[in-house]
Short mmCIF file of C-alpha atoms in Angstrom, two decimals:
data_model
loop_
_atom_site.label_atom_id
_atom_site.label_comp_id
_atom_site.label_asym_id
_atom_site.label_seq_id
_atom_site.Cartn_x
_atom_site.Cartn_y
_atom_site.Cartn_z
CA MET A 15 0.01 -0.04 -0.05
CA ARG A 16 1.36 3.47 -0.85
CA THR A 17 2.57 5.54 1.99
CA ASP A 18 0.46 8.53 1.22
CA ALA A 19 -2.65 6.41 0.99
CA LEU A 20 -1.78 4.60 4.27
CA LEU A 21 -1.30 8.05 6.10
CA LEU A 22 -4.72 9.15 4.74
CA VAL A 23 -6.54 5.97 6.00
CA LEU A 24 -4.80 6.09 9.41
CA ALA A 25 -5.92 9.61 9.97
CA ALA A 26 -9.42 8.80 8.75
CA ALA A 27 -9.60 5.73 11.23
CA ALA A 28 -8.73 7.97 14.30
CA ILE A 29 -11.33 10.59 13.23
CA HIS A 30 -13.82 7.86 12.48
CA ALA A 31 -13.50 6.26 16.01
CA SER A 32 -13.99 9.74 17.58
CA TRP A 33 -17.20 10.74 15.79
CA ASN A 34 -18.61 7.39 16.50
CA ALA A 35 -17.84 7.74 20.18
CA LEU A 36 -19.60 11.00 20.11
CA THR A 37 -22.59 9.34 18.46
CA LYS A 38 -22.71 6.74 21.19
CA ARG A 39 -22.92 9.52 23.82
CA ALA A 40 -25.95 11.15 22.19
CA GLN A 41 -29.52 10.79 23.65
CA ASP A 42 -30.95 9.88 20.15
CA GLN A 43 -28.19 8.39 17.94
CA LEU A 44 -30.20 8.79 14.65
CA ALA A 45 -31.14 12.38 15.42
CA PHE A 46 -27.48 13.20 16.17
CA LEU A 47 -26.06 11.39 13.12
CA TRP A 48 -28.46 13.10 10.70
CA SER A 49 -27.86 16.46 12.29
CA SER A 50 -24.07 16.25 12.06
CA VAL A 51 -23.92 14.83 8.61
CA SER A 52 -26.55 17.30 7.22
CA LEU A 53 -24.63 20.19 8.73
CA ALA A 54 -21.39 19.01 7.23
CA THR A 55 -23.10 18.58 3.89
CA VAL A 56 -24.35 22.16 3.89
CA VAL A 57 -20.70 23.27 4.54
CA LEU A 58 -19.27 21.00 1.73
CA LEU A 59 -21.60 21.80 -1.01
CA PRO A 60 -20.10 25.05 -2.06
CA VAL A 61 -16.68 23.42 -2.06
CA GLY A 62 -18.07 20.43 -3.96
CA TRP A 63 -19.54 22.72 -6.52
CA ALA A 64 -16.21 24.35 -7.19
CA TRP A 65 -14.58 20.84 -7.83
CA LEU A 66 -17.27 19.86 -10.44
CA PRO A 67 -16.05 19.31 -14.03
CA PRO A 68 -17.16 22.05 -16.46
CA ASP A 69 -19.87 19.76 -17.73
CA GLY A 70 -21.25 18.96 -14.47
CA VAL A 71 -21.63 15.58 -12.88
CA PRO A 72 -20.76 12.94 -15.34
CA ARG A 73 -23.62 10.71 -16.35
CA ALA A 74 -21.49 7.61 -15.48
CA ALA A 75 -21.28 8.83 -11.89
CA TRP A 76 -24.95 9.10 -11.17
CA PRO A 77 -25.69 5.37 -10.59
CA PHE A 78 -23.04 5.13 -7.95
CA LEU A 79 -24.15 8.39 -6.37
CA VAL A 80 -27.76 7.18 -6.10
CA ALA A 81 -26.76 3.77 -5.00
CA SER A 82 -24.34 5.06 -2.39
CA SER A 83 -26.80 7.63 -0.98
CA ALA A 84 -29.45 4.88 -0.39
CA ILE A 85 -26.79 2.57 1.21
CA HIS A 86 -25.43 5.37 3.52
CA ALA A 87 -28.99 6.17 4.56
CA VAL A 88 -29.43 2.54 5.64
CA TYR A 89 -25.95 2.69 7.24
CA PHE A 90 -26.66 5.73 9.40
CA TYR A 91 -30.10 4.38 10.49
CA VAL A 92 -28.74 0.83 11.51
CA LEU A 93 -25.77 2.42 13.01
CA GLY A 94 -27.90 4.57 15.31
CA ARG A 95 -29.94 1.49 16.24
CA ALA A 96 -26.77 -0.39 16.99
CA TYR A 97 -25.36 2.25 19.32
CA GLY A 98 -28.65 2.70 21.00
CA SER A 99 -28.97 -1.04 21.91
CA GLY A 100 -25.28 -2.15 22.51
CA GLU A 101 -21.98 -1.11 23.98
CA PHE A 102 -19.56 0.86 21.97
CA SER A 103 -16.77 -1.62 22.31
CA LEU A 104 -19.14 -4.36 21.16
CA VAL A 105 -20.81 -2.66 18.16
CA TYR A 106 -17.98 -0.86 16.56
CA PRO A 107 -15.58 -3.92 16.06
CA ILE A 108 -18.33 -6.15 14.79
CA ALA A 109 -19.61 -3.54 12.24
CA ARG A 110 -16.23 -2.55 11.02
CA GLY A 111 -14.69 -6.05 11.01
CA LEU A 112 -17.61 -7.50 9.19
CA GLY A 113 -17.55 -4.83 6.55
CA VAL A 114 -14.08 -5.63 5.62
CA ALA A 115 -14.59 -9.43 5.61
CA LEU A 116 -17.54 -9.11 3.34
CA VAL A 117 -15.66 -7.23 0.65
CA PRO A 118 -13.71 -10.20 -0.74
CA VAL A 119 -16.77 -12.41 -0.29
CA ALA A 120 -18.80 -10.03 -2.40
CA ALA A 121 -16.06 -9.89 -5.02
CA LEU A 122 -16.19 -13.71 -5.31
CA PHE A 123 -19.79 -13.50 -6.53
CA VAL A 124 -19.95 -10.20 -8.21
CA LEU A 125 -16.54 -10.03 -9.98
CA ASP A 126 -15.63 -13.69 -9.93
CA GLU A 127 -12.49 -13.03 -7.82
CA ARG A 128 -11.55 -16.05 -5.74
CA PRO A 129 -9.85 -15.21 -2.52
CA SER A 130 -6.22 -16.50 -1.95
CA PRO A 131 -5.57 -18.87 1.11
CA LEU A 132 -4.37 -15.77 3.13
CA GLY A 133 -7.57 -13.87 2.16
CA ALA A 134 -9.67 -16.82 3.12
CA LEU A 135 -7.82 -16.99 6.44
CA GLY A 136 -8.46 -13.34 7.03
CA VAL A 137 -12.26 -13.84 6.60
CA LEU A 138 -12.24 -16.78 9.05
CA LEU A 139 -10.31 -14.77 11.60
CA VAL A 140 -12.73 -11.80 11.33
CA VAL A 141 -15.67 -14.24 11.85
CA ALA A 142 -13.89 -15.80 14.76
CA GLY A 143 -13.36 -12.34 16.26
CA ILE A 144 -16.94 -11.32 15.81
CA VAL A 145 -18.03 -14.51 17.60
CA GLY A 146 -15.56 -13.83 20.34
CA ILE A 147 -16.71 -10.30 20.89
CA ASN A 148 -20.31 -11.46 21.26
CA LEU A 149 -19.63 -14.24 23.58
CA SER A 150 -17.37 -11.98 25.71
CA SER A 151 -20.42 -9.58 26.03
CA ALA A 152 -22.69 -12.46 27.15
CA GLY A 153 -19.95 -13.64 29.62
CA LEU A 154 -19.53 -10.14 31.13
CA SER A 155 -23.28 -9.79 31.62
CA SER A 156 -23.49 -12.96 33.55
CA ALA A 157 -20.67 -11.92 35.75
CA GLY A 158 -22.26 -8.73 36.59
CA ARG A 159 -25.52 -10.53 37.62
CA GLY A 160 -24.11 -13.48 39.72
CA ALA A 161 -25.61 -16.77 39.80
CA ALA A 162 -28.98 -15.58 38.75
CA GLY A 163 -27.50 -14.63 35.44
CA LEU A 164 -26.18 -17.95 34.39
CA GLY A 165 -29.26 -19.04 32.77
CA ALA A 166 -29.68 -15.77 30.97
CA ALA A 167 -26.05 -16.07 29.94
CA ALA A 168 -26.71 -19.54 28.43
CA SER A 169 -29.75 -18.05 26.72
CA SER A 170 -27.80 -15.12 25.17
CA ARG A 171 -25.27 -17.49 23.78
CA ARG A 172 -28.05 -19.02 21.71
CA ARG A 173 -29.23 -15.75 20.34
CA MET A 174 -27.55 -12.50 19.18
CA SER A 175 -28.05 -9.51 21.33
CA ALA A 176 -29.93 -6.57 19.72
CA GLY A 177 -26.69 -4.52 19.48
CA THR A 178 -24.96 -7.35 17.73
CA GLY A 179 -27.66 -7.85 15.17
CA TRP A 180 -27.72 -4.15 14.34
CA ALA A 181 -24.01 -4.12 14.10
CA LEU A 182 -23.99 -6.95 11.66
CA VAL A 183 -26.58 -5.10 9.45
CA THR A 184 -24.11 -2.19 9.72
CA GLY A 185 -21.27 -4.35 8.54
CA LEU A 186 -23.31 -5.36 5.54
CA SER A 187 -23.95 -1.80 4.53
CA ILE A 188 -20.26 -0.91 4.99
CA ALA A 189 -19.16 -3.60 2.60
CA ALA A 190 -21.80 -2.43 0.12
CA TYR A 191 -20.91 1.36 0.04
CA SER A 192 -17.15 0.50 -0.05
CA LEU A 193 -17.47 -1.41 -3.35
CA VAL A 194 -19.94 1.30 -4.76
CA ASP A 195 -17.75 4.20 -3.71
CA LYS A 196 -14.57 2.74 -4.95
CA ALA A 197 -16.01 2.66 -8.50
CA GLY A 198 -17.77 5.97 -7.91
CA VAL A 199 -14.71 8.08 -7.24
CA ALA A 200 -13.15 6.70 -10.37
CA ARG A 201 -15.77 8.66 -12.19
CA LEU A 202 -16.09 11.83 -10.15
CA HIS A 203 -13.74 13.74 -7.79
CA PRO A 204 -14.22 12.77 -4.13
CA VAL A 205 -15.11 16.38 -2.92
CA PRO A 206 -18.37 16.78 -5.09
CA TYR A 207 -19.01 13.09 -4.72
CA ILE A 208 -19.18 13.13 -0.97
CA ALA A 209 -21.19 16.41 -1.09
CA ILE A 210 -23.84 14.99 -3.38
CA LEU A 211 -23.82 11.87 -1.37
CA GLY A 212 -24.59 13.76 1.79
CA VAL A 213 -27.49 15.64 0.18
CA GLY A 214 -28.93 12.23 -1.03
CA MET A 215 -28.45 10.46 2.28
CA SER A 216 -29.87 13.53 4.35
CA LEU A 217 -33.04 13.66 2.18
CA LEU A 218 -33.65 9.90 2.33
CA LEU A 219 -33.49 10.00 6.18
CA VAL A 220 -36.05 12.92 6.43
CA PRO A 221 -39.16 10.67 6.78
CA ALA A 222 -37.52 8.75 9.76
CA LEU A 223 -36.65 12.21 11.35
CA VAL A 224 -40.10 13.61 10.89
CA ARG A 225 -41.34 11.02 13.20
CA ARG A 226 -38.64 11.96 15.73
CA ARG A 227 -39.21 15.74 15.82
CA ALA A 228 -39.20 15.86 19.57
CA ALA A 229 -36.03 13.91 19.85
CA LEU A 230 -34.39 15.93 17.17
CA ALA A 231 -35.22 19.18 18.95
CA ARG A 232 -34.07 17.73 22.30
CA GLU A 233 -30.78 16.64 20.77
CA TRP A 234 -30.03 20.11 19.54
CA ARG A 235 -30.91 21.68 22.84
CA THR A 236 -28.91 19.47 25.03
CA ASN A 237 -26.08 18.20 22.58
CA TRP A 238 -25.41 20.98 20.07
CA ARG A 239 -21.73 21.36 20.79
CA ALA A 240 -21.13 17.64 20.16
CA ILE A 241 -23.20 17.88 16.96
CA LEU A 242 -20.90 20.76 15.70
CA VAL A 243 -17.75 18.79 16.59
CA ALA A 244 -19.04 15.57 14.90
CA SER A 245 -20.09 17.60 11.73
CA THR A 246 -16.41 18.51 11.27
CA LEU A 247 -15.34 14.83 11.63
CA ASN A 248 -17.79 12.38 9.86
CA LEU A 249 -17.63 13.54 6.39
CA THR A 250 -14.10 14.59 6.79
CA SER A 251 -12.97 10.97 7.71
CA TYR A 252 -14.79 9.42 4.87
CA LEU A 253 -13.44 12.14 2.29
CA LEU A 254 -9.96 11.01 3.32
CA VAL A 255 -10.97 7.41 2.62
CA LEU A 256 -12.43 8.43 -0.86
CA PHE A 257 -8.96 10.02 -1.80
CA ALA A 258 -7.29 6.84 -0.55
CA PHE A 259 -9.49 4.77 -2.94
CA ARG A 260 -7.93 6.74 -5.87
CA LEU A 261 -4.46 5.88 -4.66
CA SER A 262 -4.69 2.42 -3.60
CA LYS A 263 -6.83 -0.86 -3.85
CA ALA A 264 -10.09 -0.91 -2.12
CA GLY A 265 -9.13 -4.09 0.01
CA TYR A 266 -6.13 -2.31 1.35
CA VAL A 267 -7.78 0.90 2.14
CA VAL A 268 -10.75 -0.73 3.88
CA ALA A 269 -8.59 -3.13 5.72
CA ALA A 270 -6.02 -0.55 6.94
CA ARG A 271 -8.87 1.77 8.05
CA GLU A 272 -9.90 -0.86 10.63
CA ILE A 273 -7.08 -0.07 12.95
CA SER A 274 -9.84 1.91 14.57
CA ILE A 275 -11.22 -1.42 15.87
CA VAL A 276 -8.67 -1.54 18.47
CA LEU A 277 -9.20 2.17 19.31
CA SER A 278 -12.84 1.51 19.77
CA VAL A 279 -12.17 -0.94 22.57
CA ALA A 280 -9.92 1.50 24.27
CA ILE A 281 -12.43 4.30 23.90
CA GLY A 282 -15.13 2.12 25.33
CA ARG A 283 -13.07 1.41 28.53
CA LEU A 284 -11.53 5.00 28.98
CA TRP A 285 -14.45 7.14 27.92
CA PHE A 286 -17.60 4.93 28.56
CA GLY A 287 -16.27 3.04 31.47
CA GLU A 288 -17.19 -0.25 29.94
CA ARG A 289 -15.76 -2.86 32.26
CA ARG A 290 -13.69 -6.00 31.75
CA VAL A 291 -13.00 -5.29 28.17
CA GLY A 292 -9.77 -7.58 28.14
CA ARG A 293 -11.58 -10.49 26.42
CA ARG A 294 -13.25 -8.08 24.01
CA LEU A 295 -9.91 -6.47 23.24
CA ALA A 296 -8.33 -9.90 22.57
CA ALA A 297 -11.30 -10.63 20.09
CA ALA A 298 -10.97 -7.21 18.54
CA THR A 299 -7.30 -7.97 18.02
CA LEU A 300 -8.33 -11.19 16.28
CA VAL A 301 -10.54 -9.08 13.99
CA LEU A 302 -7.63 -6.75 13.25
CA ALA A 303 -5.29 -9.78 12.40
CA GLY A 304 -8.01 -10.87 9.93
CA VAL A 305 -8.26 -7.62 8.24
CA ILE A 306 -4.54 -7.39 7.97
CA CYS A 307 -4.50 -10.85 6.25
CA VAL A 308 -7.18 -9.54 3.86
CA ALA A 309 -5.00 -6.44 3.10
CA LEU A 310 -2.09 -8.48 2.34
CA ALA A 311 -3.78 -11.10 0.31
CA ARG A 312 -3.19 -11.18 -3.42
#
């Protein structure tokens, strides 16, 4: 992977983990996400307009913009649900790790690209890490409840927690928009691309926000400073990724970005006071090992 692309992706990873942590702290995660992304889009639109080619948006770019807007709307909705029902150090590693693992799997069926042995090993490591994170969550819950929690812990091992389920759907959307946007920025400069993407995503989520008007108003009253901070971070982090997509292979970019998985577990412990994250950190490291294998695979 090129050094300039790697530096862009590492910066994006740190920024990404930060705005996700701010989202977790919100009272209503979807209202927070929509507000911060919409605000960032308003700021980016004039800049994106300046970067448009003389003939406007190329016709070849529109299918990718439309598809990515729809996928990102789903992504932000399910991400909000995941953070509303699961711990940060549980949701973040599952969503990010699964997103990386699914890219080579999707390429197998869509592009007829068969993974190498190292790539297949990486996918298996990510899946194992996801299972480990979920089981560690169940184990910590039973430890906190004592003997009365043993039956509940056994039951939780037989079914995914709500946070895990939403995180898995988030991972699916990450894989989808990564593949779409890799092709999209080959047809349109990343700055106008992400500005138009932000507009489409924000408009598609308006119906969901209309039903949450009270929550949206409350979020702005109590959390407006964090919304402003997040608005400078969320689209900025992905803009760095879009530039990296133009410099390096999608698999390398997506995998290197997931250094934020380990950061998320540390944030969960230090910022949110999530207890006994040692086993979760070990499982997150397994996810990280998997995405490194995917990145190195040929």
